[in-house]
PDB file of C-alpha atoms in Angstrom:
ATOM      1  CA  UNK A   7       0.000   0.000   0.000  1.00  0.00           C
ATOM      2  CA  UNK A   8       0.954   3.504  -1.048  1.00  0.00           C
ATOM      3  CA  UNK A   9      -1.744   6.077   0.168  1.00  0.00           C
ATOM      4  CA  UNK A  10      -1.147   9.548   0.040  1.00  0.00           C
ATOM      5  CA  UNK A  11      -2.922  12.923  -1.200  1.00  0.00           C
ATOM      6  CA  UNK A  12      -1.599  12.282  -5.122  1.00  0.00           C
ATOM      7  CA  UNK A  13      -2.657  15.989  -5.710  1.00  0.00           C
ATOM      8  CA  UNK A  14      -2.047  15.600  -8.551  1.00  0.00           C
ATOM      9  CA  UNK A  15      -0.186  12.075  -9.069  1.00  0.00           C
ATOM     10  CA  UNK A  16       3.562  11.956 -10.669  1.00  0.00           C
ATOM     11  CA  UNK A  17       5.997  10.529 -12.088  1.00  0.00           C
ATOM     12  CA  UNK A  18       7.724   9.971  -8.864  1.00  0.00           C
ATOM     13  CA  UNK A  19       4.774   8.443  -6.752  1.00  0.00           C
ATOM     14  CA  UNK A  20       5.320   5.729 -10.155  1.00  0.00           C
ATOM     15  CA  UNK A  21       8.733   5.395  -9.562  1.00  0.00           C
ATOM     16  CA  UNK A  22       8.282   4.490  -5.620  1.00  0.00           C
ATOM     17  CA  UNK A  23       5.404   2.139  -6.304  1.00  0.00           C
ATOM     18  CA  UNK A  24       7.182   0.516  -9.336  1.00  0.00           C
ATOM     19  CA  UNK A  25      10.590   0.140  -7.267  1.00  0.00           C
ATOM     20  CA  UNK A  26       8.802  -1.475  -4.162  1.00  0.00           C
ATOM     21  CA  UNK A  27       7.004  -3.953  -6.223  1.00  0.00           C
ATOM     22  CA  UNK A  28      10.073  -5.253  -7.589  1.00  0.00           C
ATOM     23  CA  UNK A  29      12.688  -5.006  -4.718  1.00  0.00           C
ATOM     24  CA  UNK A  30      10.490  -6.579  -2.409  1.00  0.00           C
ATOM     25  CA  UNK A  31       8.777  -9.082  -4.552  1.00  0.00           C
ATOM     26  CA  UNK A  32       4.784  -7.741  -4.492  1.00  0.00           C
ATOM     27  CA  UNK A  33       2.036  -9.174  -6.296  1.00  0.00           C
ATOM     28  CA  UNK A  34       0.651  -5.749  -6.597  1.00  0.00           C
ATOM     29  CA  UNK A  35       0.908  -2.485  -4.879  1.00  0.00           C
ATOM     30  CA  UNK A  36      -1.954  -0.370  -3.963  1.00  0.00           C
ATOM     31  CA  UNK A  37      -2.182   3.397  -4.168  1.00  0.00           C
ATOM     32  CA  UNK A  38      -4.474   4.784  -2.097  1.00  0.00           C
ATOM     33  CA  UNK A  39      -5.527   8.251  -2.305  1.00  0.00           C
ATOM     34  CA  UNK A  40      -6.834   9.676   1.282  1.00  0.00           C
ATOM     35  CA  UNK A  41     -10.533  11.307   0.997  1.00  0.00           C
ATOM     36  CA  UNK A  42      -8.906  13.654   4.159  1.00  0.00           C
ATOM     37  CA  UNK A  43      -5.333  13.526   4.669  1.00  0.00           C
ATOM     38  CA  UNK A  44      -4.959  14.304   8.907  1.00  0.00           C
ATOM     39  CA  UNK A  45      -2.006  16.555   8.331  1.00  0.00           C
ATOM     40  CA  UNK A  46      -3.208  18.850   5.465  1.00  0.00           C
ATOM     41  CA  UNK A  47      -5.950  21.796   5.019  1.00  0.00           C
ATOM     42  CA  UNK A  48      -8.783  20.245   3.144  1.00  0.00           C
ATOM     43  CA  UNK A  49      -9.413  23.512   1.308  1.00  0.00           C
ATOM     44  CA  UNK A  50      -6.212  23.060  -0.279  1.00  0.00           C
ATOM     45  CA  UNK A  51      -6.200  19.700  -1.725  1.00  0.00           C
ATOM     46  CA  UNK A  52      -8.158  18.843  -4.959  1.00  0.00           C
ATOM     47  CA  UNK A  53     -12.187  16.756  -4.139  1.00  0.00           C
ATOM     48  CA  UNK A  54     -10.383  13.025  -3.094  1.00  0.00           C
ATOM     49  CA  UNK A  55     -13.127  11.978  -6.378  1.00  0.00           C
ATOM     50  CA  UNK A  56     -11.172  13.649  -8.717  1.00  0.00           C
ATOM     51  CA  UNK A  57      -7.791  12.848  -7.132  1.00  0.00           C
ATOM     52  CA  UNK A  58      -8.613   9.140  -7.094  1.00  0.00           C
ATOM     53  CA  UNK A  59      -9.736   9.277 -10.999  1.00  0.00           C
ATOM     54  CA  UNK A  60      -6.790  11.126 -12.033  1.00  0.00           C
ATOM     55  CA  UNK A  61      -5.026   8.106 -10.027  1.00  0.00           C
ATOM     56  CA  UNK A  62      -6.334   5.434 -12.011  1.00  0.00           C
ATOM     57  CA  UNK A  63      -5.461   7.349 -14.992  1.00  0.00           C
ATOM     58  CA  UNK A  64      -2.033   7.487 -14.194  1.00  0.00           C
ATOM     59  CA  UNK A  65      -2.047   3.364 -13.327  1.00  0.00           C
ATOM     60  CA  UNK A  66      -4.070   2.632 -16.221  1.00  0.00           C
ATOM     61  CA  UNK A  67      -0.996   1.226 -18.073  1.00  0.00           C
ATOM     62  CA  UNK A  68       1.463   0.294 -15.176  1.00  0.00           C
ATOM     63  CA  UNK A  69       1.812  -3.375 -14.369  1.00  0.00           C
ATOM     64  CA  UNK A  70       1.371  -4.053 -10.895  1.00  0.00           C
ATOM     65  CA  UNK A  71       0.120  -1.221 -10.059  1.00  0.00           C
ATOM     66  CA  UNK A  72      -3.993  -0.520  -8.842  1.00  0.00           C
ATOM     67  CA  UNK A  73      -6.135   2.353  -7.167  1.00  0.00           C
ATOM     68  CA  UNK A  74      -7.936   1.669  -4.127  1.00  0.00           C
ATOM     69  CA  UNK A  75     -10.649   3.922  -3.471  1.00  0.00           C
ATOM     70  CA  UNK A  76     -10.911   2.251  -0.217  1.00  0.00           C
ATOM     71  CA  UNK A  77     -10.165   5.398   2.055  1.00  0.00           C
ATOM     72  CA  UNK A  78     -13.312   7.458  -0.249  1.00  0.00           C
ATOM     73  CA  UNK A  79     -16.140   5.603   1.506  1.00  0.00           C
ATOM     74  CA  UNK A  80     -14.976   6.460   4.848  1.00  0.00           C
ATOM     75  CA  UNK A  81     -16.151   9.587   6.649  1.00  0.00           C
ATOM     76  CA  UNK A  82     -13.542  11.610   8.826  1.00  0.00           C
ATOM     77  CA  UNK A  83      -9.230  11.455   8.549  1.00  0.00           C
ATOM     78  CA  UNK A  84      -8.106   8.785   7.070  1.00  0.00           C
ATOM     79  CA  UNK A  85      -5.843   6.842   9.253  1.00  0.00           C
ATOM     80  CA  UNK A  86      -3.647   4.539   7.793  1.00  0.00           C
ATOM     81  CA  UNK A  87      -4.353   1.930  10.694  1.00  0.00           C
ATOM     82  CA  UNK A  88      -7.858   2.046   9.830  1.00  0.00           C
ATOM     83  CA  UNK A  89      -7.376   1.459   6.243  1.00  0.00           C
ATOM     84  CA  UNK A  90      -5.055  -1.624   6.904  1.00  0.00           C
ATOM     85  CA  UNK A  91      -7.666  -3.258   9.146  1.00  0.00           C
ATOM     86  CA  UNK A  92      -9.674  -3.030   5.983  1.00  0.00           C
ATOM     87  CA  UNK A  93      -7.654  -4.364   3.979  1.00  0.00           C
ATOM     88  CA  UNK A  94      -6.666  -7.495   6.318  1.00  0.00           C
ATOM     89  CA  UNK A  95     -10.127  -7.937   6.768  1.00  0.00           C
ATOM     90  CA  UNK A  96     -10.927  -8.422   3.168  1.00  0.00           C
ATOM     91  CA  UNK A  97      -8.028 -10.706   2.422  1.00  0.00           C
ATOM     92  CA  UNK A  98      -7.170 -12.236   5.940  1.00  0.00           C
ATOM     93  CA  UNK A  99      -3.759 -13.927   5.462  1.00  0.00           C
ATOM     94  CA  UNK A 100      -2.115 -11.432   2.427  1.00  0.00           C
ATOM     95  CA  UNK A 101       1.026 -10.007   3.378  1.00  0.00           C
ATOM     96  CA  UNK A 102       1.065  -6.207   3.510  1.00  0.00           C
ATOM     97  CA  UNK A 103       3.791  -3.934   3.039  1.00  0.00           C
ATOM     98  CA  UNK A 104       3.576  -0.091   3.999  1.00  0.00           C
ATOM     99  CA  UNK A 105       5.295   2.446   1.893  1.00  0.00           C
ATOM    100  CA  UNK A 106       6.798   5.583   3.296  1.00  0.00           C
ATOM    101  CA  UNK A 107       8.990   8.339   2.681  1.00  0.00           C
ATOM    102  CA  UNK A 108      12.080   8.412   5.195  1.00  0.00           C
ATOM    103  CA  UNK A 109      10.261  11.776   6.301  1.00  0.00           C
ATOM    104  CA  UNK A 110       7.449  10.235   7.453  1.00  0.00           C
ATOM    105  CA  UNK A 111       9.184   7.372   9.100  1.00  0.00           C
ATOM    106  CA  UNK A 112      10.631  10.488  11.563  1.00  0.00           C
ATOM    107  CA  UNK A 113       7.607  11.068  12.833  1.00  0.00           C
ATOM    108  CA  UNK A 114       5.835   7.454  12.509  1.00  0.00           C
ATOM    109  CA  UNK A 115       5.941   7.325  16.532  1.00  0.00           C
ATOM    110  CA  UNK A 116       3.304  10.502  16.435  1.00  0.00           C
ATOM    111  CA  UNK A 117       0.807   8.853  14.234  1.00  0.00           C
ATOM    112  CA  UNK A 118      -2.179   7.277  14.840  1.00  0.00           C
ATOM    113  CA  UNK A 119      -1.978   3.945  16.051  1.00  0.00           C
ATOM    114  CA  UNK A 120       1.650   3.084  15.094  1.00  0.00           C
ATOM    115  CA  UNK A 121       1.812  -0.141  16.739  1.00  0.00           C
ATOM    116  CA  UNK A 122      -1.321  -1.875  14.673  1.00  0.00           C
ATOM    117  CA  UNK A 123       0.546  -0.563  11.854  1.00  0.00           C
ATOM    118  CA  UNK A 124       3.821  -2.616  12.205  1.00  0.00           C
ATOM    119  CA  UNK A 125       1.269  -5.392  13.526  1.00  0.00           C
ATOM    120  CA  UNK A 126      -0.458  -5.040  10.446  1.00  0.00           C
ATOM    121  CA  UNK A 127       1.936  -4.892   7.631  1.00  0.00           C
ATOM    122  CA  UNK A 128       5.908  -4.073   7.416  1.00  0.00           C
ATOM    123  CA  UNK A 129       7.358  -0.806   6.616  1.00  0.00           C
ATOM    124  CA  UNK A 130       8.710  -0.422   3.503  1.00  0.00           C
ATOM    125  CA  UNK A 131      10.814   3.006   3.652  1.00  0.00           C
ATOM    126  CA  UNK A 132      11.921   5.352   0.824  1.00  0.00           C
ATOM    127  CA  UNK A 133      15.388   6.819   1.706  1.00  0.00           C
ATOM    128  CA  UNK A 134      15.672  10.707   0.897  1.00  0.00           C
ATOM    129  CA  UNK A 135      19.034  12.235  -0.051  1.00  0.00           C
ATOM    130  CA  UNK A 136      19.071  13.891   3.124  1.00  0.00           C
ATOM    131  CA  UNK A 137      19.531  11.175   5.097  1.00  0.00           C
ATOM    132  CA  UNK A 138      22.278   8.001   4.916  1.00  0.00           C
ATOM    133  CA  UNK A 139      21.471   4.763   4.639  1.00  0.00           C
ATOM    134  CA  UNK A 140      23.074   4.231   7.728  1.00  0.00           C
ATOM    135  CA  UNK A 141      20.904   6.364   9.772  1.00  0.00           C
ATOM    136  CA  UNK A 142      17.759   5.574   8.053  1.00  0.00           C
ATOM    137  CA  UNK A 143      18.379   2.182   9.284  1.00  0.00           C
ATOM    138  CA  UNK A 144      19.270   2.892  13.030  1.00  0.00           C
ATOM    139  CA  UNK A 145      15.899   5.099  12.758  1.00  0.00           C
ATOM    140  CA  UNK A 146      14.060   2.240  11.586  1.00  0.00           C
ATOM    141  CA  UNK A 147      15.577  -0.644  13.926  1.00  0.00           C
ATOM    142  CA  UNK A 148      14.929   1.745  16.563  1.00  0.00           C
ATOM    143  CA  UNK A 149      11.022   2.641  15.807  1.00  0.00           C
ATOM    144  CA  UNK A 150      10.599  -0.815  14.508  1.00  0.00           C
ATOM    145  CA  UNK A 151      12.666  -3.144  14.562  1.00  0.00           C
ATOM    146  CA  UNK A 152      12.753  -6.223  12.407  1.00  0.00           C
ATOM    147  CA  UNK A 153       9.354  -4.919  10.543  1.00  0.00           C
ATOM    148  CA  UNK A 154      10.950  -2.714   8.182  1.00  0.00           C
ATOM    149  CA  UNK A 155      12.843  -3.123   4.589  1.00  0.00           C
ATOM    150  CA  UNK A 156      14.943  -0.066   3.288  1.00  0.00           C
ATOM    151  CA  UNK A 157      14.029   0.590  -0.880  1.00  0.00           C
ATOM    152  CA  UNK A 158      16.481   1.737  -2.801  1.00  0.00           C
ATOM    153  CA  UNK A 159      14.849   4.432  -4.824  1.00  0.00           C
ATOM    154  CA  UNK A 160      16.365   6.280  -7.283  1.00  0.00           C
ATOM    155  CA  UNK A 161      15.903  10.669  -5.975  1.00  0.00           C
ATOM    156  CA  UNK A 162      13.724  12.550  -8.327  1.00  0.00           C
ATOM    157  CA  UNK A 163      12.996  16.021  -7.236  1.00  0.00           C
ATOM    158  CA  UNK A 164       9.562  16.036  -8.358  1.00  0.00           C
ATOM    159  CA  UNK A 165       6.691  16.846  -5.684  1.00  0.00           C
ATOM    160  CA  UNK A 166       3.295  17.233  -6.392  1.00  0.00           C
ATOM    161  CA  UNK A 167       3.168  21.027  -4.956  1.00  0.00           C
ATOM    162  CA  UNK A 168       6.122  21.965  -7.119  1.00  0.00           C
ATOM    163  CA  UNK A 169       3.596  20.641  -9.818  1.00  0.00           C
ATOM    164  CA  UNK A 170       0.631  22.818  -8.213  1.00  0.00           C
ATOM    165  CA  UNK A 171       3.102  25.985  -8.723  1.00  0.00           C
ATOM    166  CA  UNK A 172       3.827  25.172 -11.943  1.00  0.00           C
ATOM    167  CA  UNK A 173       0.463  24.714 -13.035  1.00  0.00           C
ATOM    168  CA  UNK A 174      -0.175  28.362 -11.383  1.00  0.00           C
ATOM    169  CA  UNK A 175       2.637  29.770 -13.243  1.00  0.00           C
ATOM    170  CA  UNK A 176       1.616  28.542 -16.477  1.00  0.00           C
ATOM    171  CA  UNK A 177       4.597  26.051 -16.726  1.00  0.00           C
ATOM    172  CA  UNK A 178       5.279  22.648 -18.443  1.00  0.00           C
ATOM    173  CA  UNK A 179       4.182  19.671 -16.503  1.00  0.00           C
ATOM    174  CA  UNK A 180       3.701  17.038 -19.222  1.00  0.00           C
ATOM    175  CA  UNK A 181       7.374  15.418 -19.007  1.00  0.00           C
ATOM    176  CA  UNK A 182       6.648  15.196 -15.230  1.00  0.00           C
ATOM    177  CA  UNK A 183       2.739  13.748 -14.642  1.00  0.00           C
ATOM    178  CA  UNK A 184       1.709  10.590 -16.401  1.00  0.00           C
ATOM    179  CA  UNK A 185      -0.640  10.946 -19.607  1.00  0.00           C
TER     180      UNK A 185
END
Protein backbone atom coordinates (compact mmCIF):
# COMPACT_ATOMS: atom_id res chain seq x y z
CA UNK A 1 0.00 0.00 0.00
CA UNK A 2 0.95 3.50 -1.05
CA UNK A 3 -1.74 6.08 0.17
CA UNK A 4 -1.15 9.55 0.04
CA UNK A 5 -2.92 12.92 -1.20
CA UNK A 6 -1.60 12.28 -5.12
CA UNK A 7 -2.66 15.99 -5.71
CA UNK A 8 -2.05 15.60 -8.55
CA UNK A 9 -0.19 12.08 -9.07
CA UNK A 10 3.56 11.96 -10.67
CA UNK A 11 6.00 10.53 -12.09
CA UNK A 12 7.72 9.97 -8.86
CA UNK A 13 4.77 8.44 -6.75
CA UNK A 14 5.32 5.73 -10.15
CA UNK A 15 8.73 5.40 -9.56
CA UNK A 16 8.28 4.49 -5.62
CA UNK A 17 5.40 2.14 -6.30
CA UNK A 18 7.18 0.52 -9.34
CA UNK A 19 10.59 0.14 -7.27
CA UNK A 20 8.80 -1.47 -4.16
CA UNK A 21 7.00 -3.95 -6.22
CA UNK A 22 10.07 -5.25 -7.59
CA UNK A 23 12.69 -5.01 -4.72
CA UNK A 24 10.49 -6.58 -2.41
CA UNK A 25 8.78 -9.08 -4.55
CA UNK A 26 4.78 -7.74 -4.49
CA UNK A 27 2.04 -9.17 -6.30
CA UNK A 28 0.65 -5.75 -6.60
CA UNK A 29 0.91 -2.48 -4.88
CA UNK A 30 -1.95 -0.37 -3.96
CA UNK A 31 -2.18 3.40 -4.17
CA UNK A 32 -4.47 4.78 -2.10
CA UNK A 33 -5.53 8.25 -2.30
CA UNK A 34 -6.83 9.68 1.28
CA UNK A 35 -10.53 11.31 1.00
CA UNK A 36 -8.91 13.65 4.16
CA UNK A 37 -5.33 13.53 4.67
CA UNK A 38 -4.96 14.30 8.91
CA UNK A 39 -2.01 16.56 8.33
CA UNK A 40 -3.21 18.85 5.46
CA UNK A 41 -5.95 21.80 5.02
CA UNK A 42 -8.78 20.24 3.14
CA UNK A 43 -9.41 23.51 1.31
CA UNK A 44 -6.21 23.06 -0.28
CA UNK A 45 -6.20 19.70 -1.72
CA UNK A 46 -8.16 18.84 -4.96
CA UNK A 47 -12.19 16.76 -4.14
CA UNK A 48 -10.38 13.03 -3.09
CA UNK A 49 -13.13 11.98 -6.38
CA UNK A 50 -11.17 13.65 -8.72
CA UNK A 51 -7.79 12.85 -7.13
CA UNK A 52 -8.61 9.14 -7.09
CA UNK A 53 -9.74 9.28 -11.00
CA UNK A 54 -6.79 11.13 -12.03
CA UNK A 55 -5.03 8.11 -10.03
CA UNK A 56 -6.33 5.43 -12.01
CA UNK A 57 -5.46 7.35 -14.99
CA UNK A 58 -2.03 7.49 -14.19
CA UNK A 59 -2.05 3.36 -13.33
CA UNK A 60 -4.07 2.63 -16.22
CA UNK A 61 -1.00 1.23 -18.07
CA UNK A 62 1.46 0.29 -15.18
CA UNK A 63 1.81 -3.37 -14.37
CA UNK A 64 1.37 -4.05 -10.90
CA UNK A 65 0.12 -1.22 -10.06
CA UNK A 66 -3.99 -0.52 -8.84
CA UNK A 67 -6.13 2.35 -7.17
CA UNK A 68 -7.94 1.67 -4.13
CA UNK A 69 -10.65 3.92 -3.47
CA UNK A 70 -10.91 2.25 -0.22
CA UNK A 71 -10.16 5.40 2.06
CA UNK A 72 -13.31 7.46 -0.25
CA UNK A 73 -16.14 5.60 1.51
CA UNK A 74 -14.98 6.46 4.85
CA UNK A 75 -16.15 9.59 6.65
CA UNK A 76 -13.54 11.61 8.83
CA UNK A 77 -9.23 11.46 8.55
CA UNK A 78 -8.11 8.79 7.07
CA UNK A 79 -5.84 6.84 9.25
CA UNK A 80 -3.65 4.54 7.79
CA UNK A 81 -4.35 1.93 10.69
CA UNK A 82 -7.86 2.05 9.83
CA UNK A 83 -7.38 1.46 6.24
CA UNK A 84 -5.05 -1.62 6.90
CA UNK A 85 -7.67 -3.26 9.15
CA UNK A 86 -9.67 -3.03 5.98
CA UNK A 87 -7.65 -4.36 3.98
CA UNK A 88 -6.67 -7.50 6.32
CA UNK A 89 -10.13 -7.94 6.77
CA UNK A 90 -10.93 -8.42 3.17
CA UNK A 91 -8.03 -10.71 2.42
CA UNK A 92 -7.17 -12.24 5.94
CA UNK A 93 -3.76 -13.93 5.46
CA UNK A 94 -2.11 -11.43 2.43
CA UNK A 95 1.03 -10.01 3.38
CA UNK A 96 1.06 -6.21 3.51
CA UNK A 97 3.79 -3.93 3.04
CA UNK A 98 3.58 -0.09 4.00
CA UNK A 99 5.29 2.45 1.89
CA UNK A 100 6.80 5.58 3.30
CA UNK A 101 8.99 8.34 2.68
CA UNK A 102 12.08 8.41 5.20
CA UNK A 103 10.26 11.78 6.30
CA UNK A 104 7.45 10.23 7.45
CA UNK A 105 9.18 7.37 9.10
CA UNK A 106 10.63 10.49 11.56
CA UNK A 107 7.61 11.07 12.83
CA UNK A 108 5.84 7.45 12.51
CA UNK A 109 5.94 7.32 16.53
CA UNK A 110 3.30 10.50 16.43
CA UNK A 111 0.81 8.85 14.23
CA UNK A 112 -2.18 7.28 14.84
CA UNK A 113 -1.98 3.94 16.05
CA UNK A 114 1.65 3.08 15.09
CA UNK A 115 1.81 -0.14 16.74
CA UNK A 116 -1.32 -1.87 14.67
CA UNK A 117 0.55 -0.56 11.85
CA UNK A 118 3.82 -2.62 12.21
CA UNK A 119 1.27 -5.39 13.53
CA UNK A 120 -0.46 -5.04 10.45
CA UNK A 121 1.94 -4.89 7.63
CA UNK A 122 5.91 -4.07 7.42
CA UNK A 123 7.36 -0.81 6.62
CA UNK A 124 8.71 -0.42 3.50
CA UNK A 125 10.81 3.01 3.65
CA UNK A 126 11.92 5.35 0.82
CA UNK A 127 15.39 6.82 1.71
CA UNK A 128 15.67 10.71 0.90
CA UNK A 129 19.03 12.24 -0.05
CA UNK A 130 19.07 13.89 3.12
CA UNK A 131 19.53 11.18 5.10
CA UNK A 132 22.28 8.00 4.92
CA UNK A 133 21.47 4.76 4.64
CA UNK A 134 23.07 4.23 7.73
CA UNK A 135 20.90 6.36 9.77
CA UNK A 136 17.76 5.57 8.05
CA UNK A 137 18.38 2.18 9.28
CA UNK A 138 19.27 2.89 13.03
CA UNK A 139 15.90 5.10 12.76
CA UNK A 140 14.06 2.24 11.59
CA UNK A 141 15.58 -0.64 13.93
CA UNK A 142 14.93 1.75 16.56
CA UNK A 143 11.02 2.64 15.81
CA UNK A 144 10.60 -0.82 14.51
CA UNK A 145 12.67 -3.14 14.56
CA UNK A 146 12.75 -6.22 12.41
CA UNK A 147 9.35 -4.92 10.54
CA UNK A 148 10.95 -2.71 8.18
CA UNK A 149 12.84 -3.12 4.59
CA UNK A 150 14.94 -0.07 3.29
CA UNK A 151 14.03 0.59 -0.88
CA UNK A 152 16.48 1.74 -2.80
CA UNK A 153 14.85 4.43 -4.82
CA UNK A 154 16.37 6.28 -7.28
CA UNK A 155 15.90 10.67 -5.97
CA UNK A 156 13.72 12.55 -8.33
CA UNK A 157 13.00 16.02 -7.24
CA UNK A 158 9.56 16.04 -8.36
CA UNK A 159 6.69 16.85 -5.68
CA UNK A 160 3.30 17.23 -6.39
CA UNK A 161 3.17 21.03 -4.96
CA UNK A 162 6.12 21.97 -7.12
CA UNK A 163 3.60 20.64 -9.82
CA UNK A 164 0.63 22.82 -8.21
CA UNK A 165 3.10 25.99 -8.72
CA UNK A 166 3.83 25.17 -11.94
CA UNK A 167 0.46 24.71 -13.04
CA UNK A 168 -0.18 28.36 -11.38
CA UNK A 169 2.64 29.77 -13.24
CA UNK A 170 1.62 28.54 -16.48
CA UNK A 171 4.60 26.05 -16.73
CA UNK A 172 5.28 22.65 -18.44
CA UNK A 173 4.18 19.67 -16.50
CA UNK A 174 3.70 17.04 -19.22
CA UNK A 175 7.37 15.42 -19.01
CA UNK A 176 6.65 15.20 -15.23
CA UNK A 177 2.74 13.75 -14.64
CA UNK A 178 1.71 10.59 -16.40
CA UNK A 179 -0.64 10.95 -19.61
Amino acid sequence: MLGGTFDPPHIGHLIVAHEARWQLGLDEVRLVPARHPPHKDHGDVAPAGRRADWLERAVAEQEGLTVSRLELGRDGPSYTADTLRAMETAEPGVALWFILGADQLAGFAGWREPEAILALARLAVVGRGDTSRDELAELADSLAPGRCDLLDVPLIGVSSSMIRRRIAAGEPIGHLVPP
